[in-house]
C-alpha atoms as one frame of an Amber mdcrd trajectory, in Angstrom:
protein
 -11.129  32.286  -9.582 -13.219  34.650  -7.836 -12.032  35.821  -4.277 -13.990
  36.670  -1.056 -17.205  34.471   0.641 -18.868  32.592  -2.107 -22.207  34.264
  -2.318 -24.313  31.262  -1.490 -22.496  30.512   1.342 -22.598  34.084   3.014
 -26.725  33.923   1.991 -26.487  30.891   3.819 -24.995  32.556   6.895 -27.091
  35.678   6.585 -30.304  33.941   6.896 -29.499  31.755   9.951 -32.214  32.130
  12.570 -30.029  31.768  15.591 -26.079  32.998  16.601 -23.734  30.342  15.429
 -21.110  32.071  18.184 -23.774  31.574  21.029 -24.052  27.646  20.559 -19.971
  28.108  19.870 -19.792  29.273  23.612 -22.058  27.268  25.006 -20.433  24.162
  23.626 -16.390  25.242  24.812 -18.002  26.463  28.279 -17.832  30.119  27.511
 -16.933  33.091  25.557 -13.475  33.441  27.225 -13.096  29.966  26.565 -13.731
  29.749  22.859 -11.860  32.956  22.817  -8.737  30.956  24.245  -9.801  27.578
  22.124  -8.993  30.085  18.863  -5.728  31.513  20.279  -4.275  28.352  20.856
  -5.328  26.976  17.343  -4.115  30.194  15.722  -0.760  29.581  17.015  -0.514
  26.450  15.981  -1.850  27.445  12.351   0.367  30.377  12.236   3.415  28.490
  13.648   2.590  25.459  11.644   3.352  27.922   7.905   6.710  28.450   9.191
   7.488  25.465  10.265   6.814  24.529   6.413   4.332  21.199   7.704   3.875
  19.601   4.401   0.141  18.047   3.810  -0.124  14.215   4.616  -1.969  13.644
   1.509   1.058  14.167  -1.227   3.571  12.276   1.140   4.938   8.600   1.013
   4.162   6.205   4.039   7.831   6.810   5.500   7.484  10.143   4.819   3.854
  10.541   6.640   6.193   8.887   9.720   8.737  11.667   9.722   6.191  14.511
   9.630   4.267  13.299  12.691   7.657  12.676  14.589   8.727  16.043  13.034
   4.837  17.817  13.997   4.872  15.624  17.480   7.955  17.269  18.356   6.777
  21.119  17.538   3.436  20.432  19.697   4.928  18.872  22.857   7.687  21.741
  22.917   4.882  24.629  21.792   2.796  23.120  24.807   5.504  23.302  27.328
   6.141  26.975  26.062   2.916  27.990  26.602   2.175  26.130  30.061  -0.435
  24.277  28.793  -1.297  21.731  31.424  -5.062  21.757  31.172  -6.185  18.361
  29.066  -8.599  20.358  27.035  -6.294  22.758  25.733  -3.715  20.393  24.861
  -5.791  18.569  22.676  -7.574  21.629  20.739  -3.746  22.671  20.347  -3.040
  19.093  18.772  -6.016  19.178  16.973  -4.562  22.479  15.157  -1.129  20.787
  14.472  -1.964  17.008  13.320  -6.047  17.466  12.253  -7.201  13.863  12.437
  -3.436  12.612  11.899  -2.669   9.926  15.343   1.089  10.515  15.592   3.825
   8.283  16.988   3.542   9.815  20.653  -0.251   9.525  20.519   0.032   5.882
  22.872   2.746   7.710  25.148   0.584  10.959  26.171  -2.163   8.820  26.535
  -2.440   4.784  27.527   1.330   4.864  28.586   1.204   7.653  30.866  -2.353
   7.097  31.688  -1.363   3.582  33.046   1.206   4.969  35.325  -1.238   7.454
  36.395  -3.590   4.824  37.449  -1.843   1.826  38.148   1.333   2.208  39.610
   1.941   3.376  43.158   3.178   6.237  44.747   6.876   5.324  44.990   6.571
   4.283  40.823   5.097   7.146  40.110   7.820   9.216  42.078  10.337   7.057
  39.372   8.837   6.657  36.434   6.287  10.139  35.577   9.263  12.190  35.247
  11.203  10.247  32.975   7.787   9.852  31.111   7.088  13.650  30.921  10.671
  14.011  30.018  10.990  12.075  27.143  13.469  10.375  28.754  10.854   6.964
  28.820   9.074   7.059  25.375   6.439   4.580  25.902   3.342   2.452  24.123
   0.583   0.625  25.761   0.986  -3.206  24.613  -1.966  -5.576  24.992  -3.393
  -6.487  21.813  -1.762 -10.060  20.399  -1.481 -11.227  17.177  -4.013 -14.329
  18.137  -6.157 -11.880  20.993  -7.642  -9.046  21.187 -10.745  -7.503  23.225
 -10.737 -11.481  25.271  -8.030 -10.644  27.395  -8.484 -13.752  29.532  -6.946
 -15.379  26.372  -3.532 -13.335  26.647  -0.862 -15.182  25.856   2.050 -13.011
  26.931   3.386 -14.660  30.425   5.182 -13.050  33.064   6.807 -15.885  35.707
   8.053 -14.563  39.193  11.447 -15.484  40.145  11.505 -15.299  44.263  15.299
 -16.266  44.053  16.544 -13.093  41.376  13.354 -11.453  42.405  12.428 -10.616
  38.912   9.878 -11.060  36.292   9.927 -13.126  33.506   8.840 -11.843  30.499
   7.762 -14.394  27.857   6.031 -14.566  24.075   5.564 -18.534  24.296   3.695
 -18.823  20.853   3.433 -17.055  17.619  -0.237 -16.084  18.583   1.208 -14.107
  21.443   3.301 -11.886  19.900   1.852  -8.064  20.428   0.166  -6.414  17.701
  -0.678  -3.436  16.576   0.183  -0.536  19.606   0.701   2.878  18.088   4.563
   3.842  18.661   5.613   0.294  19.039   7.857  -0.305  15.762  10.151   2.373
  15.645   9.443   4.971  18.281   9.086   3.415  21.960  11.903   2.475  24.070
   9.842   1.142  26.419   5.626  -0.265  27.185   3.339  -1.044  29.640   2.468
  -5.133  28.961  -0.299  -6.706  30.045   0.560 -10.013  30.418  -0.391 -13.425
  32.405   0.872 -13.132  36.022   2.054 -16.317  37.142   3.807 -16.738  40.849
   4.222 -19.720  43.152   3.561 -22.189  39.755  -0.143 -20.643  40.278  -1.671
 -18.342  37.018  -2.966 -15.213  38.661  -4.635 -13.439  35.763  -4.138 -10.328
  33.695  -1.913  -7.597  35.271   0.404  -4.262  34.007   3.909  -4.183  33.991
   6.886  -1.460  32.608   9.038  -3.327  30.160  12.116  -1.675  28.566  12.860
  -2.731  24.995  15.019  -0.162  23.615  18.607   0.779  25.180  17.893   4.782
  25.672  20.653   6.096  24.111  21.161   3.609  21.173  17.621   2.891  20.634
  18.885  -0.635  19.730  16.642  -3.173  20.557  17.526  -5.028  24.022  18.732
  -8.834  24.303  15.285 -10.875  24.469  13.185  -8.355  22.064  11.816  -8.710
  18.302  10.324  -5.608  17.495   9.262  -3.734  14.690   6.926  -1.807  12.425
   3.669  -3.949  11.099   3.177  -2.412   7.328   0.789  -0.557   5.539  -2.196
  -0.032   7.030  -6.018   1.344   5.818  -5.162   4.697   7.617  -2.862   5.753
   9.796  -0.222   5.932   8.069   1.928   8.115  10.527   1.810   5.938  13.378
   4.267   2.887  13.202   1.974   0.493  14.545   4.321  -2.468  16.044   4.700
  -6.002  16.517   6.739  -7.097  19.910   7.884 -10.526  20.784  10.255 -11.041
  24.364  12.054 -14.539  24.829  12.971 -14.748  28.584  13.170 -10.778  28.983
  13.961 -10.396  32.926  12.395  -6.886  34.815  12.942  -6.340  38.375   9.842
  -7.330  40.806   9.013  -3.373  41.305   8.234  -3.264  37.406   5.051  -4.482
  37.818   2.040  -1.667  38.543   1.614  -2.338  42.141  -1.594   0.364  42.745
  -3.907  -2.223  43.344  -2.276  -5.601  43.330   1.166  -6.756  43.905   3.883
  -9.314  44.140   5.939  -9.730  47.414   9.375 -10.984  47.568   9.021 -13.913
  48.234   6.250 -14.461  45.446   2.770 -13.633  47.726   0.120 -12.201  45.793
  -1.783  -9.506  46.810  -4.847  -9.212  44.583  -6.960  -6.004  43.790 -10.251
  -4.708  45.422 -12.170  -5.064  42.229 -10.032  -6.403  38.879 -11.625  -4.240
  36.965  -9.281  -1.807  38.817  -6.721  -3.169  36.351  -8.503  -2.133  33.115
  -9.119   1.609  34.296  -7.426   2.920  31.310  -9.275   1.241  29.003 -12.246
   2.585  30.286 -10.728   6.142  30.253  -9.932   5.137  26.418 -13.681   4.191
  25.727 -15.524   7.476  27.474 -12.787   9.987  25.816 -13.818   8.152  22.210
 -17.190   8.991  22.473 -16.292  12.911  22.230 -13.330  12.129  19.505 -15.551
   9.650  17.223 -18.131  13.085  17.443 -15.816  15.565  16.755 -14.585  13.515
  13.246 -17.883  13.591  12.418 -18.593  17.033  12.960 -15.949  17.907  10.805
 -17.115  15.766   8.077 -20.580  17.099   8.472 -19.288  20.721   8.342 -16.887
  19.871   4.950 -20.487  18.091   3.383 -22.659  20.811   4.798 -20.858  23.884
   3.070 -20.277  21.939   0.057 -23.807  21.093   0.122 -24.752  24.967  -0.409
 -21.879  25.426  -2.637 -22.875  23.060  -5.329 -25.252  24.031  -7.289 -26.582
  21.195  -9.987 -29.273  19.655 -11.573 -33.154  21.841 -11.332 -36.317  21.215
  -8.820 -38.660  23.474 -11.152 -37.469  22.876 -14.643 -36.269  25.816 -16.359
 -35.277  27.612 -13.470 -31.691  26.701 -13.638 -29.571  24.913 -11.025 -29.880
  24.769  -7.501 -28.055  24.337  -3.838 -27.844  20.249  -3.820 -28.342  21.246
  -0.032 -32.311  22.190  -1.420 -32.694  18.886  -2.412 -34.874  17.109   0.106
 -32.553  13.774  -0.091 -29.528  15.637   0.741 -31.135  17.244   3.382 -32.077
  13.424   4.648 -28.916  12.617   4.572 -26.929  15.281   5.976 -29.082  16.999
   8.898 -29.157  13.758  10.842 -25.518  13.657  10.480 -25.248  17.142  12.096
 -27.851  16.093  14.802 -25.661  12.949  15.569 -22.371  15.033  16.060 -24.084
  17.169  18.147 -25.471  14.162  20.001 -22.019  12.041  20.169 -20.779  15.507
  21.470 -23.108  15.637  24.407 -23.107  12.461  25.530 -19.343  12.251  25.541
 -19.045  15.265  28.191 -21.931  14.021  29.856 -20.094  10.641  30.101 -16.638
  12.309  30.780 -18.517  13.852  33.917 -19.263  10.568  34.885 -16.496   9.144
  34.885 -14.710  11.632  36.835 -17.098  11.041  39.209 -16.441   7.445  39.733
 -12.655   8.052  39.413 -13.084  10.239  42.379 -15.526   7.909  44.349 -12.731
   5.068  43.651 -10.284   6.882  45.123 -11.869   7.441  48.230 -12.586   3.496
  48.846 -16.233   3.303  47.142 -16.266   1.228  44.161 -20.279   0.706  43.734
 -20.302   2.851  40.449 -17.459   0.913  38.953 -19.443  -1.669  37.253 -22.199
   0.725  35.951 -19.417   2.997  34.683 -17.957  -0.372  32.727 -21.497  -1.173
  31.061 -22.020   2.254  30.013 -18.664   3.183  28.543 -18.337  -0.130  26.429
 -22.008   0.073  25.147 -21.636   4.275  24.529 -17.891   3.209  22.755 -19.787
   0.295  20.461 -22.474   2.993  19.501 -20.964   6.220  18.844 -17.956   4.330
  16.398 -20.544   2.485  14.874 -22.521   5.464  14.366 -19.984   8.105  13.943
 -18.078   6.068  11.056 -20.985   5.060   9.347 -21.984   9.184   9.666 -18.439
   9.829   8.148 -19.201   7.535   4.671 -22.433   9.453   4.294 -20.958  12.301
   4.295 -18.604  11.464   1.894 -20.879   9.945  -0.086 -23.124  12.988  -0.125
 -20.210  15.073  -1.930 -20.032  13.399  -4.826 -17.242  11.897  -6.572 -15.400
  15.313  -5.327 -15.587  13.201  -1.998 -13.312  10.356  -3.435 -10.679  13.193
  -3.466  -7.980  13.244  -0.429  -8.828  17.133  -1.596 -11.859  17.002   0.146
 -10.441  15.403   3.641 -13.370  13.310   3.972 -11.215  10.215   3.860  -8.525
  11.018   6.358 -11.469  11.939   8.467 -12.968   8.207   7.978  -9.828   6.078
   8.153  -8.956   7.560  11.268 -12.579   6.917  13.100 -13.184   4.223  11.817
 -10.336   2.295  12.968 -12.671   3.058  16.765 -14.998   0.255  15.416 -12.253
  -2.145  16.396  -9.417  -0.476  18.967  -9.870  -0.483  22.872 -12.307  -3.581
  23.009 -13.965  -4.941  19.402 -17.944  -3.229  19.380 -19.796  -6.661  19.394
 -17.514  -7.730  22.744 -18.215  -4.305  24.081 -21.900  -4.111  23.689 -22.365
  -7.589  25.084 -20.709  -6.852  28.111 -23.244  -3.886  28.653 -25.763  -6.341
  27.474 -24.261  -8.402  30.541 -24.980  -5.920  33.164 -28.400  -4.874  31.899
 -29.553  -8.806  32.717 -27.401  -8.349  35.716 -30.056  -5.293  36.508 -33.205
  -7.331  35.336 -32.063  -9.918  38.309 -31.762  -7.418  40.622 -35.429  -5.994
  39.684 -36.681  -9.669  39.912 -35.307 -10.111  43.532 -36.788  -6.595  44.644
 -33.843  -4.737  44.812 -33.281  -0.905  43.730 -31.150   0.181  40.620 -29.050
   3.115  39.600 -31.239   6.036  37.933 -29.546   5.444  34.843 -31.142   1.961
  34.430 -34.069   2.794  37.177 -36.863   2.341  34.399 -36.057  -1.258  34.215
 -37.753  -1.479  37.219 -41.236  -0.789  35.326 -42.306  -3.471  33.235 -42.981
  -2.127  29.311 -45.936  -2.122  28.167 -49.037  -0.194  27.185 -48.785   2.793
  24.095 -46.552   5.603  23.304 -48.414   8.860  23.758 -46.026  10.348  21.433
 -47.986  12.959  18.774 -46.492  15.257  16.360 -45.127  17.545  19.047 -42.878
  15.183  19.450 -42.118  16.357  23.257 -38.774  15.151  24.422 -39.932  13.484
  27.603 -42.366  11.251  25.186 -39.127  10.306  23.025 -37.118   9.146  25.373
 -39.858   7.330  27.055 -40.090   5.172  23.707 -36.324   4.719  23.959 -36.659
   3.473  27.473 -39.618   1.014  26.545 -37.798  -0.622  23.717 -34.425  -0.961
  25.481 -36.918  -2.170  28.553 -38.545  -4.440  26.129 -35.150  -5.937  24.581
 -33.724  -6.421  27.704 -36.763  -8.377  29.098 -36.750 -10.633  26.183 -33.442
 -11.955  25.731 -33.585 -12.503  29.417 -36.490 -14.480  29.159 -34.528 -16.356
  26.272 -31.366 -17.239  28.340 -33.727 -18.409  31.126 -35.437 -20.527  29.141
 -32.691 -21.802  27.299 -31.279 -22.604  30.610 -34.611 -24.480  31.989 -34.505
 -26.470  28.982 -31.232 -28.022  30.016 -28.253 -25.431  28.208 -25.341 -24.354
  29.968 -25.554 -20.834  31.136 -22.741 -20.144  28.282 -24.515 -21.565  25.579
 -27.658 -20.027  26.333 -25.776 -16.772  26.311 -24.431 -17.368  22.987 -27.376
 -18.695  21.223 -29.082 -15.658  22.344 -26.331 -13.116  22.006 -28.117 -11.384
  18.610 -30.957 -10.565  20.753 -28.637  -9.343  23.420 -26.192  -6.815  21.710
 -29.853  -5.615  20.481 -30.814  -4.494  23.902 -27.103  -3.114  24.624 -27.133
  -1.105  21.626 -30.550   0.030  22.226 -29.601   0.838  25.803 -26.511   3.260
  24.628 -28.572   4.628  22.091 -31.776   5.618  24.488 -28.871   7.333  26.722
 -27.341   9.268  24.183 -30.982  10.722  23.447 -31.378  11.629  27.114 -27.869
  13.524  27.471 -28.507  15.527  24.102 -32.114  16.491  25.849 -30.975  17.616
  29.191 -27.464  18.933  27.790 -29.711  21.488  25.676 -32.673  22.376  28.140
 -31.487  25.004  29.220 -31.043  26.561  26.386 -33.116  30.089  25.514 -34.386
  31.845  22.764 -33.830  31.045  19.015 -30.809  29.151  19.977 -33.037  26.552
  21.947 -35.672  26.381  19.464 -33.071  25.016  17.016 -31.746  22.744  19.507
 -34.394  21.085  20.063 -35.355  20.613  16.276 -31.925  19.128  16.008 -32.326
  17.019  19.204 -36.118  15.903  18.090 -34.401  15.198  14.532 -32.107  13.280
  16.002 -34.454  10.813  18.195 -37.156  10.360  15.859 -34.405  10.091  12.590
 -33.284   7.071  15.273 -36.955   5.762  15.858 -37.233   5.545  12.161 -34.196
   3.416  11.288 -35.008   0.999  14.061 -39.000   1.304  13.890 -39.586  -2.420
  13.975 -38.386  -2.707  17.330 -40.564   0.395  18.766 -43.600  -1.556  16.734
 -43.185  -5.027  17.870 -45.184  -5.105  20.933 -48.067  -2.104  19.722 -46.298
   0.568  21.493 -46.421   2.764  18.683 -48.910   2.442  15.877 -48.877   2.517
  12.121 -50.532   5.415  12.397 -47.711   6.685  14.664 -45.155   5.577  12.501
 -46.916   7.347   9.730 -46.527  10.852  11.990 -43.473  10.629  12.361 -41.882
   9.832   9.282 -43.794  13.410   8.296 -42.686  15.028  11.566 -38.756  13.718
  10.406 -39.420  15.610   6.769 -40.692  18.732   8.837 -37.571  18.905  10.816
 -35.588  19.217   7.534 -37.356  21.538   5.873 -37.128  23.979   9.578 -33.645
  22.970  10.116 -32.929  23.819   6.676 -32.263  27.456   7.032 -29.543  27.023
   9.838 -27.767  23.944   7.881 -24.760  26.047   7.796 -24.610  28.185  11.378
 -25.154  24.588  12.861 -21.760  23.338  11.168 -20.569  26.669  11.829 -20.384
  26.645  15.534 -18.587  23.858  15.519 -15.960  26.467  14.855 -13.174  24.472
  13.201 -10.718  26.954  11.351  -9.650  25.456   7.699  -6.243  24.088   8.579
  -8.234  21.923  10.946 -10.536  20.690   8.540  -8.071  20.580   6.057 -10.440
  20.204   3.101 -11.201  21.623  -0.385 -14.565  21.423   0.054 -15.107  22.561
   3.489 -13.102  26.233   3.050 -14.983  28.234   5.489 -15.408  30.863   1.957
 -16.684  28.784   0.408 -14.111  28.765  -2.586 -13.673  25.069  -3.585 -13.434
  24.868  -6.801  -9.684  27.274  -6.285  -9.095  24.650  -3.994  -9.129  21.856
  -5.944  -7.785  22.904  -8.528  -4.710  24.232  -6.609  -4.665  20.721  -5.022
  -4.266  18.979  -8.014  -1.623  21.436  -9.458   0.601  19.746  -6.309   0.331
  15.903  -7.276   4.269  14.759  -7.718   3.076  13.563 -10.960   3.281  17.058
 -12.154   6.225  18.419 -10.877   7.418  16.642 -14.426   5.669  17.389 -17.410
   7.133  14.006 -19.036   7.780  11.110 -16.077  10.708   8.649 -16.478   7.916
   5.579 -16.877   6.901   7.399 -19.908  10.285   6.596 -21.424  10.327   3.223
 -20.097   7.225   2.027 -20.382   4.862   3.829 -22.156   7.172   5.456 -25.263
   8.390   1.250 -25.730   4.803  -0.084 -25.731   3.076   2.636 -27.939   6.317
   2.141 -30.406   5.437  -1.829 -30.563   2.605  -0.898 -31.565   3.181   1.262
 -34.437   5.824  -1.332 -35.786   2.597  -3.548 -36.408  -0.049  -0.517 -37.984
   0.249   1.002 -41.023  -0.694   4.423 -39.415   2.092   7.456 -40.255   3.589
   8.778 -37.866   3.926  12.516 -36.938   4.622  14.357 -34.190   1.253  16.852
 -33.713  -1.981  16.121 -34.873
């Protein structure tokens, strides 16, 4: 019951080697920054107490929907109070309001608007942004089918010109078609962006965006032509009415469709894009900005393990000496400090990658779309990776707390079901990595005809071989050369493979499938090698003590990733047993100097409680007051003695009795 910084944890703080608040800084872009990052989250906080938010984790399913309309509602009004209009502080504002809690408007600030944004032109955005912004137009993004997913060549979902009404169609021909799973759909959009087959002059023109109303905007009735509604109970996200949407001969004018880069003229004329990938420029938006998100879950869930970590004490090292720190133990160090490393990693390659692709956004809209396709590659491979990585990350930490972490006290499992779900949404990971595997044997074709590549996949051009000269400084240039070498390695292979499969008489297709193990190997080991690279050079330059942990953490983090995957940096004798043996030692010695900063690390991720939302992660340190005032607010116990008692219980213990010979009494 004690009050104030639990004593282990401020011992932790006090013999950090570095300034938590200078990697803080650095991280938000500046001091003023952070200092605005923390007066925007205290407001929410502050305003979020009298607004009497109750937590997610003692509420029903209907309930959970009512909050985040209810929560929803209080952000976008705060923000427009404020003036927030910069991206960055809108979401650390969110963040403060629904931590790790996707509400109902979460599709409409992002893929819905985002698609007007991006695909509609000048004239639709004139119409429709407004009405968007206004909440006059509450929309979803709707592509996912019940029978399709990240193939959207296999759409379903038609949309048939009409030159004589000059209108559109709209059509669910088969149960497999229906839309599935949008966030808002069910119960809170009155109206989506479809993608849906374009078909015009009897010929099928492929995938393309249009604006489909389906609630009346007054009644919010459902409109003549539209099934809709809410899909059930889900793993997570339980505040989001995730929808199901089915249109039987649903007519839109001709100017609904998103007529940026294509378009239908009057009299049925198609006009096709510059590049279709054009079309899909949200998605790819979707895929960079996960990167960032998928990190920032798992920094929290590093942070709530970390402090634990130095919290619990339990169990001895030298016997008689009483308990210790479970963070002292050298297997919870094994398992945790990697996880800090990768949320530090997922968090640098995610700017780096938003940089990118604000890059290419701005070459595309001068005319130049030569960095489109290595933009595609790269945000589908990073997506696949940092999910994959970032929910597995999210189950060790969970793991790593003990059965304390089975508790929706400790807020480890809101944190997983809502990244994990980013295995799956915005293109499933296998489909995504393939398609960078794709354009990596796109880039070994180019090599093999002479030509030049982009620097991010320049050291294809030299063919691996030879040894690693890595040693037990473990320099960063060495470590990311053995990351280039393997990803060179895997991607010369399974091109080899397809050739040959080819040579020997398979389709192109089936070679690509037969091979496609070996293939999702070399895009995954492509992502990974470039997630290394942007941790290096985001931290480089770095000074003093706060660089020397850095790039602990970063070395950590890209031997750690050497070690789980050694076989492939083995195979061909690039590194040796001997090697192998190094660093396996050099991974233990990172731990044990890494050690001392566990907690400023998790620290400067500077996350104030309400946004971690966890008993375990209380920046004081006082958990066990937390828990225990957690449990004292399970609706079991506001009454002592529940109705099922009577009905159940008190009938089936009496039933008993009748058959015993025990007496009965009323107190022991």
């Amino acid at each position: 019951m004690a009050a104030g910084v639990n004593p282990d944890l401020a011992k932790e703080r006090c013999n950090a080697t570095f300034d938590p608040e200078e990697l803080t800084n650095f991280m938000y872009g500046g001091a003023e920054t952070t200092k605005r990052k923390r007066y925007l989250q205290n407001v929410a906080i502050e305003d979020a107490k009298k607004q009497g938010f109750k937590r997610p984790a003692h509420l029903s399913r209907e309930e959970q929907y009512e909050l985040e309309l209810q929560k929803s509602a209080y952000a976008f009004s705060k923000e427009k109070q404020l003036g927030l209009v910069d991206p960055l502080e809108r979401h650390l504002f969110r963040e403060a309001v629904m931590p790790r809690e996707p509400g109902p408007y979460n599709l409409h600030n992002s893929m819905f608007t985002d698609s007007i944004e991006r695909l509609a032109s000048d004239e639709q955005k004139a119409k429709w942004l407004p009405l968007a912004k206004s909440f006059r137009l509450v929309g979803t993004y709707a592509q996912t089918e019940l029978g399709h997913g990240s193939f959207l060549r296999g759409l379903e979902t038609t949309a048939t010109y009409d030159p004589r009404t000059q209108e559109f169609i709209i059509n669910s021909p088969t149960i497999t078609s229906t839309k599935y799973w949008p966030g808002g759909l069910g119960k809170t959009s009155n109206c989506c962006v479809v993608m849906a087959q374009l078909i015009s002059n009897g010929r099928t023109l492929g995938m393309h965006s249009f604006l489909v109303q389906i609630r009346d905007l007054d009644t919010h009735q459902p409109l003549p032509g539209v099934t809709v509604g809410d899909i059930g109970n889900k793993f997570g996200y339980q505040g989001i009415d995730n929808g199901f949407l089915r249109f039987d001969n649903v007519h839109i004018p001709r100017e609904n469709m998103m007529m940026k880069h294509s378009k239908v003229l009057p009299d049925g004329t198609y006009l096709k894009p510059k590049s279709d990938r054009l079309i899909y420029g949200g998605m790819t938006f979707i895929r960079v900005a996960i990167v960032g998100d998928v990190g920032r879950g798992l920094a929290k869930a590093a942070t709530i393990a970390v402090r634990y970590s130095c919290v619990r004490r339990q169990s001895e090292i030298q016997p008689g000496a009483g308990e210790v720190q479970v963070m002292d133990f050298q297997t919870q160090q094994y398992r945790l400090l990697p996880q800090v490393a990768n949320a530090y990693a997922l968090f640098f390659a995610g700017r780096s990658m938003m940089l990118q692709y604000m890059a290419t956004t701005a070459e595309i809209n001068q005319g130049a779309f030569g960095g489109l396709a290595q933009l595609h590659a790269l945000s589908a491979g990073l997506k696949a990776v940092s999910s994959w990585s970032a929910s597995e990350g999210v189950e060790v930490c969970r793991l790593a707390c003990g059965g304390h972490g089975y508790s929706l006290a400790s807020g480890l499992p809101k944190i997983y079901v809502d990244v994990t779900p980013s295995c799956t949404y915005e293109g499933e990971n296998y489909v995504m990595i393939l398609q960078t595997a794709r354009y990596l044997l796109k880039c070994m074709t180019a090599v093999q005809q002479g030509e030049q590549l982009p620097d991010i996949v320049k050291f294809l051009q030299s063919p691996p071989g030879g040894r690693s000269g890595l040693d037990q400084r473990l320099e960063l240039s060495d470590l990311i050369s053995a990351y280039e070498h393997r990803t060179a390695r895997l991607v010369q292979e399974a091109a080899q493979k397809v050739q040959a499969a080819i040579a020997r008489g398979s389709k192109s297709y089936q070679a690509w499938n037969d091979n496609s193990v070996d293939l999702a190997a070399a895009g995954k080991a492509f992502a990974e090698g470039h997630i290394v690279k942007a941790f290096a050079e985001s931290v480089s330059p770095l000074t003093g003590p706060l660089k020397s942990v850095m790039l602990a953490l970063c070395r950590l983090y890209a031997a750690k990733g050497i070690m789980d995957s050694l076989g492939d940096f083995m195979k061909d004798g690039y590194l040796s047993g001997q090697q192998a043996s190094m660093l396996q030692t050099s991974v233990l010695d990172l731990l044990k100097e890494l050690r001392p900063n566990a907690v400023a690390l998790v620290d400067a991720f500077d996350f104030p409680d309400a946004v971690l939302d966890s008993a375990l992660g209380r920046w004081d340190g006082q958990v066990y007051q937390a828990l225990y005032d957690y449990s004292l607010h399970s609706k079991l116990n506001e009454k002592q003695v529940l109705d099922a008692y009577h009905k159940y219980q008190r009938p089936f213990m009496e039933s008993q009795w009748s058959q015993g010979k025990a007496p009965l009494t009323s107190r022991l």
